Coordinates of C-alpha atoms in Angstrom, one line a residue:
Chain A
M1 CA 111.4 139.2 164.9
S2 CA 111.4 141.1 161.7
K3 CA 113.7 138.5 160.2
I4 CA 111.2 135.8 160.9
I5 CA 108.4 137.8 159.2
G6 CA 110.7 138.2 156.2
H7 CA 111.2 134.5 156.2
E8 CA 107.5 133.9 156.2
D9 CA 107.1 136.3 153.3
N10 CA 109.8 134.4 151.4
L11 CA 108.1 131.1 152.0
N12 CA 104.8 132.5 150.8
A13 CA 106.5 133.9 147.7
I14 CA 108.1 130.5 147.0
R15 CA 104.7 128.8 147.5
V16 CA 103.1 131.2 145.0
L17 CA 106.0 130.5 142.6
I18 CA 105.6 126.8 142.9
K19 CA 101.9 127.0 142.4
K20 CA 102.4 129.1 139.3
H21 CA 104.9 126.6 137.8
K22 CA 102.8 123.6 138.7
K23 CA 99.9 125.4 136.9
N24 CA 102.2 125.6 133.8
D25 CA 102.7 121.9 134.1
R26 CA 99.0 121.2 134.1
I27 CA 98.3 123.7 131.3
F28 CA 100.9 122.0 129.1
S29 CA 99.7 118.5 129.7
Y30 CA 96.2 119.8 128.7
I31 CA 97.6 121.4 125.6
G32 CA 99.4 118.2 124.7
L33 CA 96.3 116.1 125.1
F34 CA 94.3 118.6 123.2
V35 CA 96.7 118.6 120.2
I36 CA 96.9 114.9 120.0
G37 CA 93.2 114.5 120.6
S38 CA 92.2 117.0 118.0
L39 CA 94.6 115.4 115.5
A40 CA 93.1 112.1 116.1
I41 CA 89.5 113.4 115.9
A42 CA 90.3 115.3 112.7
L43 CA 91.7 112.2 111.0
L44 CA 88.9 110.1 112.3
V45 CA 86.4 112.6 110.8
L46 CA 88.3 112.5 107.5
F47 CA 88.3 108.7 107.3
L48 CA 84.7 108.5 108.3
D49 CA 83.9 111.1 105.6
L50 CA 85.6 108.9 103.1
V51 CA 83.8 105.8 104.2
I52 CA 80.4 107.6 104.3
D53 CA 80.9 109.2 100.9
G54 CA 81.9 106.0 99.4
Y55 CA 79.4 103.8 101.2
P56 CA 76.7 103.8 98.4
K57 CA 79.3 102.2 96.1
M58 CA 80.5 99.6 98.5
N59 CA 79.0 96.5 97.0
L60 CA 80.1 93.5 95.0
E61 CA 79.5 95.1 91.7
F62 CA 82.0 97.8 92.5
F63 CA 84.7 95.1 92.7
S64 CA 83.5 93.2 89.6
N65 CA 82.9 96.0 87.2
F66 CA 85.4 97.8 84.9
P67 CA 85.8 101.5 85.1
S68 CA 83.4 103.2 82.7
R69 CA 82.3 106.6 81.4
K70 CA 79.1 106.2 83.5
P71 CA 79.9 106.7 87.1
E72 CA 77.0 104.6 88.3
G73 CA 78.2 101.4 86.7
A74 CA 81.9 102.0 87.1
G75 CA 84.0 99.6 89.3
I76 CA 87.5 98.8 90.3
L77 CA 88.0 95.4 88.8
S78 CA 91.0 96.2 86.6
A79 CA 92.5 98.3 89.4
W80 CA 92.5 95.8 92.2
V81 CA 93.6 93.0 89.8
G82 CA 96.4 95.3 88.6
S83 CA 97.4 96.2 92.2
A84 CA 97.5 92.5 93.2
L85 CA 99.6 91.5 90.2
V86 CA 102.0 94.4 90.6
L87 CA 102.4 93.5 94.3
I88 CA 103.3 89.9 93.4
V89 CA 106.2 91.1 91.3
T90 CA 107.2 93.6 94.0
F91 CA 107.2 90.9 96.6
F92 CA 109.3 88.4 94.6
V93 CA 111.9 91.1 93.8
A94 CA 112.1 93.2 96.9
V95 CA 111.9 90.5 99.6
P96 CA 114.9 88.2 98.5
M97 CA 117.1 91.2 97.7
G98 CA 116.2 93.2 100.8
V99 CA 116.7 90.3 103.1
A100 CA 119.9 89.3 101.4
S101 CA 121.3 92.8 101.7
G102 CA 120.3 93.0 105.3
I103 CA 122.0 89.7 106.1
Y104 CA 125.1 90.8 104.3
L105 CA 125.3 94.1 106.1
E106 CA 124.8 92.6 109.6
E107 CA 126.4 89.2 109.4
Y108 CA 129.0 89.3 106.6
A109 CA 130.3 92.8 105.9
K110 CA 133.5 93.7 107.6
K111 CA 133.7 97.2 109.0
G112 CA 135.2 99.5 106.5
W113 CA 134.6 101.8 103.5
F114 CA 132.7 99.2 101.6
A115 CA 130.1 98.5 104.3
D116 CA 129.9 102.3 105.0
L117 CA 129.2 102.9 101.3
I118 CA 126.3 100.5 101.2
E119 CA 125.0 101.8 104.5
I120 CA 125.0 105.4 103.4
N121 CA 123.2 104.5 100.2
V122 CA 120.5 102.5 102.0
A123 CA 119.9 105.5 104.4
N124 CA 119.7 107.9 101.5
L125 CA 117.5 105.7 99.4
A126 CA 114.9 105.6 102.2
G127 CA 114.7 109.4 101.9
V128 CA 114.5 109.8 98.1
P129 CA 111.1 111.0 97.1
S130 CA 109.1 108.3 95.4
I131 CA 108.6 110.2 92.2
I132 CA 112.4 110.1 91.6
Y133 CA 112.1 106.3 91.6
G134 CA 109.4 106.8 89.0
L135 CA 111.8 108.8 86.8
L136 CA 114.5 106.2 87.2
A137 CA 112.1 103.5 86.2
L138 CA 110.9 105.6 83.2
G139 CA 114.4 106.1 81.9
L140 CA 115.7 102.7 82.8
F141 CA 113.0 100.0 82.8
V142 CA 110.6 101.6 80.2
Y143 CA 113.0 102.8 77.6
E144 CA 116.6 101.5 78.3
F145 CA 115.5 98.0 79.0
G146 CA 112.4 98.2 76.7
L147 CA 110.0 96.7 79.3
G148 CA 107.3 99.3 78.4
Q149 CA 104.5 100.5 80.6
S150 CA 103.9 97.0 81.9
I151 CA 103.0 95.2 85.2
L152 CA 106.7 94.1 85.3
T153 CA 107.9 97.7 85.2
A154 CA 105.5 98.8 87.9
G155 CA 106.4 95.9 90.1
L156 CA 110.2 96.5 89.7
T157 CA 109.6 100.3 90.4
L158 CA 107.7 99.6 93.6
S159 CA 110.3 97.1 94.7
L160 CA 112.9 99.8 94.6
L161 CA 110.7 101.8 97.1
M162 CA 110.2 98.7 99.3
L163 CA 113.8 97.6 99.3
P164 CA 115.2 100.1 101.9
I165 CA 112.2 99.3 104.2
V166 CA 113.0 95.5 104.1
I167 CA 116.7 96.1 104.5
V168 CA 116.3 98.2 107.5
A169 CA 113.8 95.9 109.1
T170 CA 116.0 92.8 108.5
R171 CA 119.0 94.6 110.0
E172 CA 117.2 95.6 113.1
A173 CA 115.8 92.2 113.6
I174 CA 119.2 90.5 113.2
R175 CA 120.9 93.1 115.4
A176 CA 118.6 92.1 118.3
I177 CA 119.8 88.5 118.3
P178 CA 122.5 87.9 121.0
V179 CA 125.9 86.5 120.0
H180 CA 125.5 83.4 122.1
I181 CA 122.9 82.0 119.7
R182 CA 125.5 82.1 117.0
E183 CA 128.3 80.8 119.1
A184 CA 126.3 77.8 120.2
A185 CA 125.7 76.9 116.5
Y186 CA 129.4 77.5 115.6
A187 CA 130.4 75.3 118.5
V188 CA 128.7 72.2 117.0
G189 CA 130.4 72.8 113.7
A190 CA 128.0 74.9 111.6
T191 CA 129.3 77.0 108.9
K192 CA 128.5 80.7 108.7
W193 CA 125.7 80.3 106.2
Q194 CA 124.2 77.4 108.3
V195 CA 124.3 79.6 111.3
T196 CA 122.6 82.4 109.4
L197 CA 120.0 80.3 107.7
H198 CA 119.1 77.9 110.5
H199 CA 119.4 80.2 113.5
V200 CA 119.8 83.9 112.9
L201 CA 117.1 84.1 110.2
Q202 CA 114.7 81.9 112.2
Y203 CA 114.8 84.3 115.1
A204 CA 114.7 87.4 112.9
M205 CA 111.7 86.1 111.0
G206 CA 109.1 88.1 112.9
G207 CA 111.0 91.4 112.5
V208 CA 111.6 90.7 108.8
L209 CA 107.9 89.9 108.3
T210 CA 106.9 93.2 109.9
G211 CA 109.1 95.0 107.5
I212 CA 107.7 93.1 104.5
I213 CA 104.1 93.9 105.5
I214 CA 104.8 97.6 106.1
G215 CA 106.7 97.7 102.7
M216 CA 103.8 96.0 100.9
A217 CA 101.3 98.4 102.5
R218 CA 103.3 101.3 101.2
A219 CA 103.5 99.8 97.8
I220 CA 99.7 99.5 97.6
G221 CA 99.2 103.2 98.2
E222 CA 102.1 104.5 96.1
T223 CA 100.8 106.6 93.2
A224 CA 103.4 109.0 91.9
P225 CA 106.0 106.6 90.7
V226 CA 103.4 104.4 88.9
I227 CA 102.0 107.5 87.2
T228 CA 105.5 108.6 86.2
I229 CA 106.2 105.4 84.3
G230 CA 103.1 106.2 82.3
A231 CA 100.6 103.8 83.6
L232 CA 97.2 104.2 81.9
T233 CA 94.4 105.6 83.9
F234 CA 91.6 104.0 81.9
I235 CA 91.9 100.2 81.6
A236 CA 88.8 98.2 80.7
F237 CA 90.4 94.8 80.3
L238 CA 92.2 92.3 82.5
P239 CA 95.7 91.0 81.9
P240 CA 96.1 87.3 80.9
T241 CA 95.6 85.0 83.8
P242 CA 98.7 83.8 85.5
V243 CA 97.3 80.3 86.0
T244 CA 96.0 78.4 83.0
D245 CA 94.3 75.0 82.7
V246 CA 96.7 73.8 80.0
A247 CA 100.3 72.7 80.7
P248 CA 102.6 74.2 82.0
F249 CA 99.7 75.8 84.0
I250 CA 101.6 79.0 84.6
N251 CA 102.2 81.7 82.1
F252 CA 104.0 85.0 82.3
A253 CA 102.3 86.9 79.6
W254 CA 100.6 89.1 82.3
L255 CA 103.9 90.6 83.1
E256 CA 103.9 92.5 79.9
A257 CA 100.3 93.6 80.0
G258 CA 99.1 97.2 80.5
F259 CA 97.5 97.8 83.8
T260 CA 96.1 100.3 86.3
V261 CA 96.3 100.2 90.1
L262 CA 93.9 101.3 92.9
P263 CA 95.5 104.7 93.8
I264 CA 95.7 105.7 90.1
Q265 CA 92.1 104.8 89.6
M266 CA 91.2 106.9 92.6
F267 CA 93.4 109.8 91.3
N268 CA 91.6 109.6 88.0
W269 CA 88.2 109.8 89.6
I270 CA 89.2 112.7 91.8
S271 CA 90.3 114.6 88.8
R272 CA 86.9 114.4 87.1
P273 CA 84.6 117.4 87.7
E274 CA 81.4 115.3 88.2
H275 CA 80.4 114.7 91.8
A276 CA 79.3 111.1 91.0
F277 CA 82.9 110.2 90.2
H278 CA 84.0 111.7 93.5
I279 CA 81.8 109.1 95.2
N280 CA 83.7 106.4 93.3
A281 CA 87.0 108.0 94.3
A282 CA 85.9 107.9 98.0
A283 CA 84.9 104.3 97.8
T284 CA 88.3 103.4 96.2
G285 CA 90.0 105.5 98.9
A286 CA 88.2 103.6 101.6
V287 CA 89.3 100.3 100.1
I288 CA 92.9 101.5 99.9
I289 CA 92.8 102.9 103.5
I290 CA 91.3 99.8 104.9
L291 CA 93.9 97.6 103.2
T292 CA 96.9 99.7 104.3
L293 CA 95.7 100.3 107.8
L294 CA 94.9 96.6 108.2
M295 CA 98.4 95.6 107.0
N296 CA 100.1 98.3 109.1
G297 CA 98.1 97.3 112.1
I298 CA 99.0 93.6 111.7
A299 CA 102.7 94.7 111.3
I300 CA 102.7 96.9 114.4
K301 CA 100.8 94.2 116.4
L302 CA 103.4 91.7 115.3
R303 CA 106.3 93.9 116.3
Y304 CA 104.9 94.5 119.8
S305 CA 104.1 90.9 120.4
I306 CA 107.6 89.9 119.3
R307 CA 109.1 92.5 121.7
K308 CA 107.1 91.0 124.5
K309 CA 107.6 87.4 123.7
I310 CA 111.3 87.1 123.1
K311 CA 113.4 87.0 126.3
W312 CA 117.0 85.9 125.6
Chain B
M1 CA 149.9 56.8 102.7
A2 CA 146.8 58.3 101.3
K3 CA 145.0 55.0 101.9
K4 CA 145.9 55.0 105.6
N5 CA 143.7 58.0 106.4
P6 CA 140.7 57.8 104.0
K7 CA 138.4 59.3 106.5
I8 CA 140.3 62.5 107.0
S9 CA 140.9 63.1 103.3
R10 CA 137.2 62.6 102.6
A11 CA 136.4 65.0 105.3
L12 CA 138.9 67.4 103.8
A13 CA 137.3 67.1 100.4
K14 CA 133.9 67.8 101.9
N15 CA 135.5 70.8 103.6
I16 CA 136.7 72.2 100.4
R17 CA 133.2 71.9 98.9
R18 CA 131.8 73.4 102.0
N19 CA 134.1 76.4 101.9
F20 CA 133.4 76.9 98.2
V21 CA 129.6 77.0 98.8
E22 CA 130.1 79.3 101.7
R23 CA 132.2 81.6 99.5
L24 CA 129.6 81.5 96.7
I25 CA 126.8 82.5 99.2
E26 CA 128.9 85.3 100.5
I27 CA 129.4 86.7 97.0
A28 CA 125.7 86.4 96.2
L29 CA 124.8 88.2 99.4
M30 CA 127.4 90.9 98.7
L31 CA 125.9 91.5 95.2
S32 CA 122.5 92.0 96.8
G33 CA 124.0 94.4 99.2
L34 CA 125.5 96.3 96.2
I35 CA 122.0 96.8 94.7
A36 CA 121.5 99.9 97.0
V37 CA 124.6 101.5 95.6
L38 CA 123.6 100.6 92.0
I39 CA 120.2 102.2 92.5
T40 CA 121.8 105.5 93.6
F41 CA 124.1 105.4 90.7
G42 CA 121.2 104.5 88.4
I43 CA 119.2 107.5 89.6
V44 CA 122.1 109.9 89.1
F45 CA 122.9 108.4 85.7
I46 CA 119.4 108.4 84.3
L47 CA 118.6 111.9 85.6
V48 CA 121.8 113.3 84.0
T49 CA 121.8 111.4 80.7
E50 CA 118.1 112.0 80.0
S51 CA 118.2 115.7 80.8
L52 CA 121.5 116.4 79.0
P53 CA 119.8 117.1 75.7
F54 CA 117.4 119.4 77.6
F55 CA 120.3 121.6 78.8
E56 CA 121.7 121.7 75.3
A57 CA 118.4 123.4 74.2
V58 CA 117.9 125.5 77.3
S59 CA 120.8 127.3 78.9
L60 CA 121.5 126.6 82.5
K61 CA 121.1 130.4 83.2
E62 CA 117.6 130.5 81.7
F63 CA 116.7 127.3 83.6
L64 CA 117.8 128.7 87.0
T65 CA 116.8 132.4 86.6
S66 CA 113.8 132.7 84.3
T67 CA 110.5 133.1 86.1
V68 CA 108.3 131.6 83.4
W69 CA 107.7 127.9 82.9
T70 CA 105.5 127.3 79.9
P71 CA 106.3 124.0 78.3
N72 CA 102.9 123.7 76.6
F73 CA 102.8 127.2 75.0
E74 CA 104.0 127.9 71.5
K75 CA 106.8 130.1 72.9
K76 CA 108.3 127.6 75.3
N77 CA 110.0 128.9 78.4
Y78 CA 111.8 126.8 80.9
G79 CA 112.6 128.7 84.1
I80 CA 112.4 126.4 87.1
L81 CA 111.7 129.2 89.6
P82 CA 107.9 129.1 89.4
L83 CA 108.0 125.4 90.3
V84 CA 110.4 126.0 93.1
S85 CA 108.3 128.8 94.5
G86 CA 105.2 126.6 94.5
T87 CA 107.2 123.8 96.2
L88 CA 108.6 126.1 98.9
T89 CA 105.3 127.8 99.6
I90 CA 103.4 124.6 100.1
T91 CA 106.2 123.1 102.2
G92 CA 106.3 126.3 104.2
I93 CA 102.6 126.2 105.0
A94 CA 103.0 122.5 105.9
L95 CA 105.8 123.4 108.3
I96 CA 103.8 126.2 110.0
V97 CA 101.2 123.5 110.8
A98 CA 103.5 120.6 111.5
V99 CA 106.3 122.1 113.5
P100 CA 104.3 123.4 116.5
L101 CA 101.9 120.4 116.5
G102 CA 104.7 117.9 116.0
T103 CA 106.9 119.4 118.7
I104 CA 104.1 119.7 121.3
T105 CA 103.2 116.1 120.5
A106 CA 106.8 115.0 120.9
V107 CA 107.3 116.9 124.2
Y108 CA 104.0 115.5 125.6
L109 CA 104.8 111.9 124.6
S110 CA 108.4 112.1 125.9
E111 CA 108.0 114.1 129.1
F112 CA 104.4 114.1 130.2
A113 CA 102.5 111.1 129.0
S114 CA 102.3 108.0 131.2
H115 CA 103.7 104.8 129.9
K116 CA 100.3 103.5 129.1
I117 CA 99.2 106.6 127.1
R118 CA 102.5 106.6 125.2
E119 CA 102.2 102.9 124.3
T120 CA 98.7 103.6 122.9
I121 CA 99.5 106.8 120.9
K122 CA 102.8 105.7 119.4
P123 CA 101.3 102.8 117.3
V124 CA 98.5 105.1 116.2
L125 CA 101.1 107.6 115.0
E126 CA 102.9 104.8 113.1
L127 CA 99.6 103.9 111.5
L128 CA 99.1 107.4 110.3
V129 CA 102.5 107.4 108.6
G130 CA 101.2 104.5 106.5
V131 CA 98.2 106.4 105.0
P132 CA 98.7 106.7 101.2
T133 CA 99.1 110.3 100.1
V134 CA 96.5 110.1 97.3
V135 CA 93.9 109.8 100.1
F136 CA 95.3 113.0 101.7
G137 CA 95.0 114.6 98.3
Y138 CA 91.3 113.7 98.2
F139 CA 90.8 115.4 101.6
A140 CA 92.7 118.5 100.5
L141 CA 90.6 119.0 97.4
L142 CA 87.2 117.8 98.4
L143 CA 87.1 118.5 102.2
V144 CA 89.6 121.1 103.4
T145 CA 89.4 123.5 100.5
P146 CA 85.6 123.7 100.6
I147 CA 85.8 124.5 104.3
L148 CA 88.4 127.1 103.7
Q149 CA 86.2 128.6 101.0
K150 CA 83.5 129.2 103.5
I151 CA 85.9 131.3 105.6
Y152 CA 87.6 132.9 102.6
P153 CA 85.1 133.0 99.7
D154 CA 87.6 134.2 97.1
L155 CA 89.7 131.1 97.5
P156 CA 90.0 129.2 94.1
T157 CA 89.3 125.5 94.0
F158 CA 92.9 124.8 93.3
N159 CA 95.1 126.7 95.8
M160 CA 98.2 126.1 97.9
L161 CA 96.7 126.7 101.3
G162 CA 94.5 123.5 101.5
P163 CA 97.2 121.1 100.3
G164 CA 99.7 122.8 102.5
I165 CA 97.6 122.4 105.6
V166 CA 96.8 118.7 104.8
M167 CA 100.5 118.1 104.1
G168 CA 101.3 119.6 107.5
V169 CA 98.9 117.2 109.2
M170 CA 100.5 114.4 107.3
I171 CA 104.0 115.4 108.5
V172 CA 103.0 115.8 112.2
P173 CA 103.5 112.1 113.1
Y174 CA 106.8 112.1 111.3
I175 CA 108.2 115.1 113.2
A176 CA 106.7 113.8 116.4
S177 CA 108.4 110.4 116.2
V178 CA 111.9 111.6 115.3
A179 CA 111.8 114.5 117.9
E180 CA 110.5 112.2 120.5
D181 CA 113.3 109.7 119.9
A182 CA 115.7 112.5 120.3
M183 CA 114.2 113.7 123.6
R184 CA 114.0 110.2 125.0
A185 CA 117.7 109.7 124.3
V186 CA 118.5 112.5 126.7
P187 CA 119.9 110.7 129.8
M188 CA 117.6 110.5 132.8
S189 CA 120.3 111.9 135.1
M190 CA 119.9 115.3 133.4
R191 CA 116.2 115.4 134.2
E192 CA 116.9 114.2 137.8
G193 CA 119.4 117.0 138.2
A194 CA 116.7 119.5 137.2
Y195 CA 114.0 118.0 139.4
A196 CA 116.4 118.0 142.3
M197 CA 116.8 121.8 141.9
G198 CA 113.0 122.0 142.2
A199 CA 112.2 122.4 138.5
T200 CA 108.8 121.3 137.4
R201 CA 108.2 118.9 134.4
F202 CA 107.5 121.8 132.1
Q203 CA 110.6 123.7 133.2
T204 CA 112.7 120.6 132.8
A205 CA 111.3 119.9 129.4
V206 CA 111.8 123.4 128.1
S207 CA 115.1 124.3 129.7
V208 CA 116.9 121.0 130.0
V209 CA 115.6 118.3 127.7
M210 CA 114.8 120.4 124.6
P211 CA 118.2 122.2 124.6
A212 CA 120.0 118.9 125.1
A213 CA 118.0 117.4 122.2
T214 CA 118.2 120.4 119.9
S215 CA 120.1 118.7 117.1
G216 CA 117.7 115.7 117.1
I217 CA 114.7 118.1 117.0
V218 CA 116.2 120.2 114.2
A219 CA 117.0 117.0 112.3
A220 CA 113.3 116.1 112.6
Y221 CA 112.4 119.5 111.0
I222 CA 115.0 119.1 108.2
L223 CA 113.8 115.7 107.3
A224 CA 110.2 117.0 107.4
V225 CA 111.1 119.7 104.9
S226 CA 112.6 117.1 102.6
R227 CA 109.4 115.0 102.8
G228 CA 107.3 118.1 102.0
I229 CA 109.4 119.0 99.0
G230 CA 109.2 115.4 97.6
E231 CA 105.5 115.0 98.3
T232 CA 103.6 114.5 95.1
M233 CA 100.0 113.4 95.1
I234 CA 98.5 116.0 97.6
V235 CA 99.8 118.9 95.5
A236 CA 99.2 117.3 92.1
I237 CA 95.5 116.8 93.1
A238 CA 94.7 119.9 95.0
A239 CA 97.1 122.7 94.1
G240 CA 96.4 122.9 90.4
Q241 CA 99.0 122.0 87.9
Q242 CA 99.6 125.6 86.5
P243 CA 103.2 126.9 87.1
N244 CA 102.8 130.2 88.8
F245 CA 105.7 132.3 90.1
T246 CA 104.1 133.3 93.5
F247 CA 104.5 132.8 97.2
N248 CA 100.8 133.7 97.8
P249 CA 99.2 130.7 99.4
V250 CA 95.7 131.5 98.1
E251 CA 96.8 131.2 94.5
S252 CA 97.1 128.0 92.6
A253 CA 100.5 126.8 91.6
A254 CA 102.4 123.8 90.5
T255 CA 105.3 122.1 92.4
I256 CA 108.2 120.3 90.8
T257 CA 106.6 117.0 91.6
A258 CA 103.2 118.1 90.3
Y259 CA 104.8 119.1 87.0
I260 CA 106.4 115.7 86.6
V261 CA 103.0 114.1 87.2
S262 CA 101.1 116.4 84.8
V263 CA 103.6 115.6 82.0
A264 CA 103.6 111.9 82.7
L265 CA 99.8 111.8 82.5
G266 CA 99.9 113.2 79.0
D267 CA 101.4 111.4 76.0
L268 CA 105.1 111.1 76.6
E269 CA 107.1 111.4 73.5
H270 CA 110.4 109.6 74.3
G271 CA 113.2 112.0 73.5
G272 CA 111.0 115.1 73.1
I273 CA 111.9 118.2 75.1
G274 CA 108.8 117.7 77.3
Y275 CA 110.1 114.2 78.3
Q276 CA 113.6 115.6 78.9
S277 CA 112.2 118.5 81.0
I278 CA 110.8 116.2 83.7
F279 CA 114.3 114.8 84.2
A280 CA 115.7 118.3 84.5
A281 CA 113.0 119.1 87.1
G282 CA 113.8 115.7 88.7
I283 CA 117.5 116.7 89.1
V284 CA 116.5 119.9 91.0
L285 CA 114.2 117.9 93.2
F286 CA 116.8 115.2 93.8
I287 CA 119.5 117.7 94.8
M288 CA 117.2 119.5 97.1
T289 CA 116.0 116.4 99.0
L290 CA 119.4 114.7 99.0
S291 CA 121.2 117.7 100.5
L292 CA 118.4 118.1 103.1
N293 CA 118.6 114.3 103.9
I294 CA 122.3 114.4 104.3
L295 CA 122.1 117.5 106.5
G296 CA 119.4 115.9 108.6
Q297 CA 121.2 112.6 109.1
W298 CA 124.4 114.5 109.9
T299 CA 122.7 116.6 112.6
R300 CA 121.0 113.6 114.0
K301 CA 124.3 111.7 114.2
K302 CA 126.0 114.6 115.9
F303 CA 123.4 114.4 118.5
T304 CA 123.8 110.7 119.2
E305 CA 127.6 111.1 119.5
R306 CA 127.3 113.5 122.4
Y307 CA 125.9 111.2 125.0

């Protein structure tokens, strides 16, 4: 009899214990939700603050005016044109090189020290602080190659930053393609390059594109390396237009022109003591944020839809 | 003889050309692959050659042990310690914010969240990683510091606390995603074993999953330190650009990265000692981040090998 009572006591003790631990479970899931929720709210508040502060400046004139000493009339014309031109250079350098490296590492390289060497370097480059790329560009592009503080230099610098992103994205996209796709192409007599170009790359295109968009979004917001190469913070002129109405219709003089980019313009305005300039900075920040979030959003959406669509 | 089989010989000729083109393409691809190696060598080469004259003027002992960094004064002093102290203090504050928040987020996402919640939150975290740091710098200087000044009125406009906190928030998604990957890689059978013994989710997470994923979680922290050390714009904007040998978060200070930016913003005289000094600072930064990255990748790899 006493034994059974003891048994009852044990059961009760266990019930209490289970209840306590279950409570811990619930408490932690509330903590988790609270942490994530407050982070999300904090960031939302920050971005709203940026948009609200910058709202009075959000008009067409802001995009069509040069920066000026008077905060009211100042705009970001030279900055967004500069950003766009720099990105063109970055795109045309980083994309072919990054995709080619990715293809080489996944499709061509034989396992061994050489492939390992490249792989280790790519992994490390992704972790190098962006300002170090700025120092490399300052020493190499600006002075060693004599390219000066030009759009070309900035474009090359940002392409160094973008390269690891494109390489990694290309490799991941290629790795997901099953071998039988390649084998089918080989079976009808295609060469390795034909297999790669006509089949592997076609299927990998979505993933590669995702990497390119994310890389470009990062390049838009990068500030430190572009400051390091000595980009000017006050530019009140536009580079020569890339497209002309006389033959040969395209000129490359803009590559050598001085420039500024959106994040540098923002940095410059933050550093001024007057509040009016801070409003300009907020508006520029809102433009940058909207651009990068939009691009990243498209890239993430793209990745998820690929993951859903492809069934080998 | 040759006339008898013209088709085959033509096909062969075509084959030779085909093979040649294939070979050319392979070489071109290999050269593109080499670019990553070249960039690494380029970084080391430029940092070393551009700062060599600096180390002729300033002894390595002074550089590493002096606590005064005054490149703009008449009596120039080049001791890297004030820049290192600023870098470490701000990174430390960032970690105090980011490690608990990042870890909780990772545990929640990996062990508690339903599939639907996870699929919603993960892309949002990825989005946050893409926010440019200059924008975070704006928040640190014009939003977070003024709020902190209401709590602690003596806080100067430029301080290490504000940028440290903002940097911490910036790093949270980074820690969360690496740590979550590590925890998700722990085999389901281990969790099931714990559940079978009557453990709750929380008990399983803390005593089974986290210990099994330790190296992956530690790797996340190490990589986060490396990011903090290399972060530039937040500190350049909000921490002030005055080198100051202190670990006190409510003082203003400069980091290695902020110093490089402040010199680059001025007139750079190519070959001057100011120009060379940013490369010397760059070497220190590069060595710090590179060793952390290698350590982080190594710990992470050790983890994946175990299962």
